[in-house]
Coordinates of N, CA and C in Angstrom, one line a residue:
M1 N -15.1 -5.7 -5.8 CA -14.0 -5.6 -5.5 C -13.2 -4.6 -5.7
K2 N -11.9 -4.5 -5.0 CA -11.2 -3.1 -5.0 C -9.9 -3.8 -4.8
E3 N -8.9 -3.3 -6.0 CA -7.7 -3.4 -5.3 C -7.2 -2.6 -4.3
I4 N -6.6 -2.6 -4.1 CA -5.3 -1.5 -2.6 C -4.0 -2.0 -3.0
K5 N -3.6 -0.5 -3.4 CA -2.3 -1.0 -3.8 C -1.5 -0.2 -2.5
A6 N -0.9 0.2 -1.3 CA -0.1 1.1 -0.7 C 1.2 0.8 -0.4
I7 N 1.6 2.1 -0.6 CA 3.0 2.0 -0.8 C 3.6 3.2 1.0
I8 N 4.6 2.1 1.7 CA 4.5 2.9 3.1 C 5.4 2.9 2.6
Q9 N 6.5 3.2 4.3 CA 7.8 3.0 4.6 C 8.2 1.8 5.0
P10 N 9.3 0.8 4.9 CA 9.6 0.1 5.0 C 9.3 -0.5 6.9
F11 N 9.6 0.7 7.9 CA 9.4 0.1 9.6 C 8.4 -0.3 9.5
K12 N 7.1 0.3 9.0 CA 5.8 0.6 8.8 C 5.1 -0.7 8.4
V13 N 5.6 -1.5 8.4 CA 4.8 -2.5 7.5 C 4.6 -3.5 8.5
S14 N 5.1 -4.2 9.5 CA 5.0 -5.2 10.1 C 2.8 -4.6 10.6
E15 N 3.9 -3.3 11.1 CA 2.1 -2.2 11.8 C 1.2 -2.7 11.4
V16 N 0.9 -2.0 10.0 CA 0.2 -2.1 8.7 C -0.3 -3.1 8.6
T17 N 0.8 -4.0 8.3 CA -0.1 -5.7 8.0 C -1.1 -6.4 8.6
D18 N -0.1 -6.3 9.9 CA -0.8 -6.8 10.9 C -2.5 -6.5 11.5
A19 N -3.0 -5.1 11.3 CA -4.0 -3.8 11.8 C -4.9 -3.9 10.5
L20 N -4.4 -4.6 9.1 CA -5.0 -5.1 7.9 C -5.7 -6.2 8.4
E21 N -5.0 -7.4 8.9 CA -5.5 -8.6 8.9 C -6.1 -9.3 10.2
A22 N -6.5 -8.0 11.2 CA -7.6 -7.8 11.7 C -9.1 -7.6 11.8
I23 N -9.5 -6.9 10.3 CA -9.9 -6.9 9.4 C -10.7 -8.0 8.9
P24 N -12.2 -8.3 9.2 CA -12.2 -9.5 9.6 C -12.8 -9.1 7.7
G25 N -12.4 -10.5 6.4 CA -12.4 -10.2 5.2 C -11.5 -9.5 4.7
V26 N -10.4 -9.0 4.9 CA -9.2 -9.0 4.5 C -8.9 -10.6 4.7
G27 N -7.8 -11.0 3.3 CA -7.6 -11.9 3.3 C -5.9 -12.0 2.8
G28 N -5.5 -12.5 2.2 CA -4.1 -12.5 1.7 C -3.3 -10.7 1.4
I29 N -2.7 -10.7 1.1 CA -1.1 -9.5 1.5 C -0.5 -9.9 0.8
T30 N 0.2 -9.5 -0.6 CA 1.4 -9.2 -0.6 C 2.6 -7.8 -0.7
A31 N 3.7 -8.5 -0.6 CA 4.2 -6.9 0.0 C 5.8 -7.6 -0.8
L32 N 6.4 -6.0 -1.6 CA 6.9 -6.1 -2.8 C 7.8 -4.7 -2.4
D33 N 9.3 -5.5 -2.3 CA 10.0 -4.4 -2.3 C 10.0 -3.7 -3.4
V34 N 9.9 -2.1 -2.6 CA 10.0 -1.0 -4.5 C 10.9 0.4 -3.7
R35 N 11.0 0.8 -4.8 CA 12.4 1.9 -5.0 C 11.4 3.5 -6.0
G36 N 11.0 4.5 -5.0 CA 10.5 5.6 -6.0 C 11.1 6.8 -4.8
F37 N 10.1 7.4 -5.7 CA 9.8 9.4 -4.9 C 9.2 9.7 -5.4
G38 N 8.1 10.5 -4.4 CA 7.4 11.3 -4.6 C 7.7 13.2 -4.4
H39 N 6.5 13.8 -4.7 CA 7.0 15.4 -4.6 C 8.2 16.4 -4.1
Q40 N 8.3 15.2 -3.1 CA 10.2 15.7 -2.9 C 11.2 15.3 -3.7
R41 N 11.4 14.7 -4.3 CA 12.1 13.7 -5.6 C 13.3 12.9 -4.6
G42 N 12.9 12.7 -3.5 CA 13.2 11.4 -2.4 C 14.2 12.3 -1.6
H43 N 14.3 13.9 -1.5 CA 14.5 14.6 -0.3 C 13.5 14.5 0.4
N44 N 14.3 15.0 1.7 CA 13.7 15.2 3.1 C 13.5 16.3 3.1
G45 N 13.7 17.6 2.5 CA 13.6 18.8 2.6 C 14.4 20.0 3.2
M46 N 15.7 19.0 3.9 CA 16.3 19.6 4.6 C 17.8 19.1 3.7
E47 N 17.8 18.5 2.8 CA 19.2 18.4 2.3 C 18.7 19.0 1.0
A48 N 20.1 19.8 0.1 CA 20.1 20.3 -0.8 C 20.0 19.3 -2.0
R49 N 19.2 20.4 -2.9 CA 19.1 19.5 -4.1 C 19.9 20.2 -5.6
A50 N 20.7 18.9 -5.0 CA 21.9 19.9 -6.2 C 21.7 18.9 -7.2
H51 N 21.5 19.7 -8.2 CA 21.9 19.4 -10.3 C 20.2 18.6 -10.3
G52 N 19.6 18.9 -9.7 CA 18.0 18.3 -10.0 C 18.2 16.7 -9.5
S53 N 19.4 16.5 -8.9 CA 19.2 15.0 -8.4 C 18.0 14.0 -7.6
L54 N 17.8 13.0 -8.6 CA 16.9 12.2 -7.7 C 17.3 10.8 -7.2
N55 N 16.3 10.8 -6.4 CA 17.3 10.4 -5.1 C 16.3 8.9 -4.5
Y56 N 15.6 7.7 -5.1 CA 15.1 6.2 -5.2 C 14.9 6.2 -3.8
L57 N 14.3 6.3 -2.9 CA 14.2 5.6 -1.7 C 13.4 4.2 -1.2
P58 N 14.1 3.7 -1.0 CA 13.4 2.2 -0.5 C 12.0 2.4 0.4
K59 N 10.9 1.3 -0.1 CA 9.2 1.8 0.2 C 9.3 0.1 -0.1
V60 N 7.9 0.3 0.4 CA 7.1 -1.5 0.3 C 5.8 -1.3 -0.2
M61 N 5.4 -1.9 -0.7 CA 3.7 -2.5 -1.8 C 3.6 -3.3 -0.8
L62 N 2.0 -3.2 -0.9 CA 1.0 -3.9 -0.1 C -0.2 -3.9 -1.1
L63 N -0.3 -5.1 -1.4 CA -1.5 -5.5 -2.7 C -1.9 -6.3 -2.2
F64 N -3.5 -5.6 -1.7 CA -4.9 -6.9 -1.8 C -5.7 -6.6 -2.7
V65 N -7.0 -7.5 -2.4 CA -8.3 -7.3 -3.1 C -9.1 -7.2 -2.1
I66 N -10.1 -6.5 -1.3 CA -11.1 -6.8 -1.0 C -12.4 -6.5 -1.3
P67 N -13.2 -7.0 -1.0 CA -14.8 -6.5 -1.2 C -14.6 -5.1 -1.1
D68 N -16.2 -4.3 -1.7 CA -16.1 -2.8 -1.8 C -16.5 -2.4 0.0
L69 N -17.4 -3.4 0.2 CA -17.9 -2.8 1.3 C -16.3 -2.3 2.6
L70 N -15.7 -3.0 2.4 CA -14.4 -3.2 3.6 C -13.5 -1.3 2.8
V71 N -13.5 -0.9 1.5 CA -12.8 -0.1 1.1 C -12.2 1.2 2.4
D72 N -13.1 1.4 2.6 CA -13.0 2.9 4.2 C -12.4 2.0 5.2
T73 N -12.8 1.1 5.8 CA -12.3 0.5 6.8 C -10.7 1.0 5.7
A74 N -10.6 -0.2 5.2 CA -8.9 -0.8 5.0 C -8.0 0.8 4.5
L75 N -8.8 1.7 4.4 CA -7.7 3.1 4.2 C -7.4 3.8 5.6
A76 N -9.0 3.7 6.1 CA -8.6 4.9 7.8 C -7.0 3.2 8.2
T77 N -7.5 2.6 8.1 CA -6.7 1.7 9.0 C -5.2 2.0 8.7
I78 N -4.7 1.8 6.7 CA -3.7 1.8 6.5 C -2.9 2.9 7.0
Q79 N -3.8 4.4 7.3 CA -3.3 5.6 7.5 C -3.3 5.8 8.8
R80 N -4.2 5.6 9.4 CA -4.0 5.2 10.9 C -2.2 4.5 10.9
H81 N -2.3 3.7 10.4 CA -0.9 2.7 10.9 C 0.7 3.3 10.4
A82 N 0.3 3.8 8.7 CA 1.2 4.1 8.7 C 2.0 5.4 8.8
H83 N 1.2 6.3 9.3 CA 1.3 7.9 9.4 C 2.5 7.9 10.1
T84 N 3.2 8.6 9.9 CA 4.4 9.2 10.8 C 4.2 10.7 10.7
G85 N 3.6 11.2 10.2 CA 3.4 12.6 9.7 C 4.5 13.3 9.2
N86 N 5.8 12.4 8.6 CA 7.0 13.3 8.2 C 7.1 13.2 6.6
I87 N 7.6 13.3 5.9 CA 7.9 13.5 4.2 C 8.2 12.0 4.1
G88 N 7.0 11.2 3.2 CA 7.1 10.2 3.1 C 6.4 9.2 3.3
D89 N 5.4 10.2 3.7 CA 4.6 8.6 4.7 C 4.4 7.2 3.7
G90 N 3.9 7.7 2.5 CA 3.0 7.1 1.1 C 2.2 7.4 0.8
K91 N 1.3 6.6 -0.4 CA 0.1 6.9 -0.4 C 0.0 5.4 -1.1
V92 N -1.7 5.4 -0.7 CA -2.4 4.3 -1.6 C -3.9 4.7 -2.9
F93 N -3.3 3.6 -3.5 CA -4.2 3.8 -4.6 C -5.1 2.6 -4.5
V94 N -6.7 2.6 -5.3 CA -7.3 2.2 -4.7 C -7.8 1.9 -6.4
S95 N -8.2 0.7 -6.9 CA -8.6 0.2 -8.6 C -9.7 -0.7 -8.5
P96 N -10.6 -0.6 -9.5 CA -11.3 -1.5 -9.5 C -11.1 -3.6 -9.9
V97 N -11.5 -4.4 -9.4 CA -11.8 -5.4 -10.2 C -12.3 -5.7 -11.0
E98 N -12.4 -6.9 -11.7 CA -13.3 -7.3 -12.4 C -13.8 -8.3 -11.6
D99 N -12.8 -9.0 -12.0 CA -13.0 -10.8 -11.4 C -12.1 -11.4 -10.7
A100 N -12.0 -12.6 -9.7 CA -11.1 -13.1 -9.8 C -11.3 -14.9 -9.8
L101 N -10.2 -15.1 -9.5 CA -9.5 -16.5 -9.5 C -9.0 -17.3 -9.3
R102 N -9.4 -17.9 -8.0 CA -9.0 -19.1 -7.2 C -8.3 -20.2 -8.1
V103 N -7.1 -20.5 -8.2 CA -6.8 -21.2 -9.2 C -7.2 -22.8 -8.5
R104 N -6.5 -23.3 -7.1 CA -6.6 -24.5 -6.3 C -7.7 -24.4 -6.8
T105 N -9.0 -24.2 -6.3 CA -10.9 -24.7 -6.7 C -11.2 -24.3 -7.9
G106 N -10.8 -22.8 -8.2 CA -11.7 -22.5 -10.0 C -13.1 -22.0 -9.2
E107 N -12.7 -21.6 -7.9 CA -13.6 -20.1 -6.9 C -14.0 -18.9 -7.8
R108 N -14.6 -17.7 -8.5 CA -14.4 -16.8 -8.6 C -15.6 -15.7 -8.0
G109 N -15.0 -14.6 -8.6 CA -15.8 -12.8 -8.0 C -15.1 -13.4 -6.3
E110 N -15.9 -12.5 -5.0 CA -15.3 -12.4 -4.1 C -15.0 -13.7 -3.1
S111 N -15.8 -14.6 -4.0 CA -15.1 -16.1 -3.0 C -14.3 -16.6 -3.2
A112 N -13.2 -16.3 -4.2 CA -11.9 -16.1 -4.6 C -11.2 -15.7 -3.4
L113 N -11.3 -14.8 -2.9 CA -10.5 -14.1 -2.6 C -10.3 -14.3 -0.7

């Protein structure tokens, strides 16, 4: 199993989430409002960087765990639907998940997803 953390533009959340939900085997998705900056330090490239200031920009982080076999499909889906071609489109991180537990039923592993 893998955990996917996708940090994307807020206006792309519905489009990305709808596309991910259409993939059989993708279950629940958690969305968190976050703020941050990347290589551009929160500037769009057209504004002057006055005194090295940082500009934390609003983003949404989507979190979900999927079976290993779905990782490539999920990544391609996120890239296709979150892409605008502009600075700040986001990043996606993939991490291994050793185990999962569905609290209500006690199911473990992929069956808990």
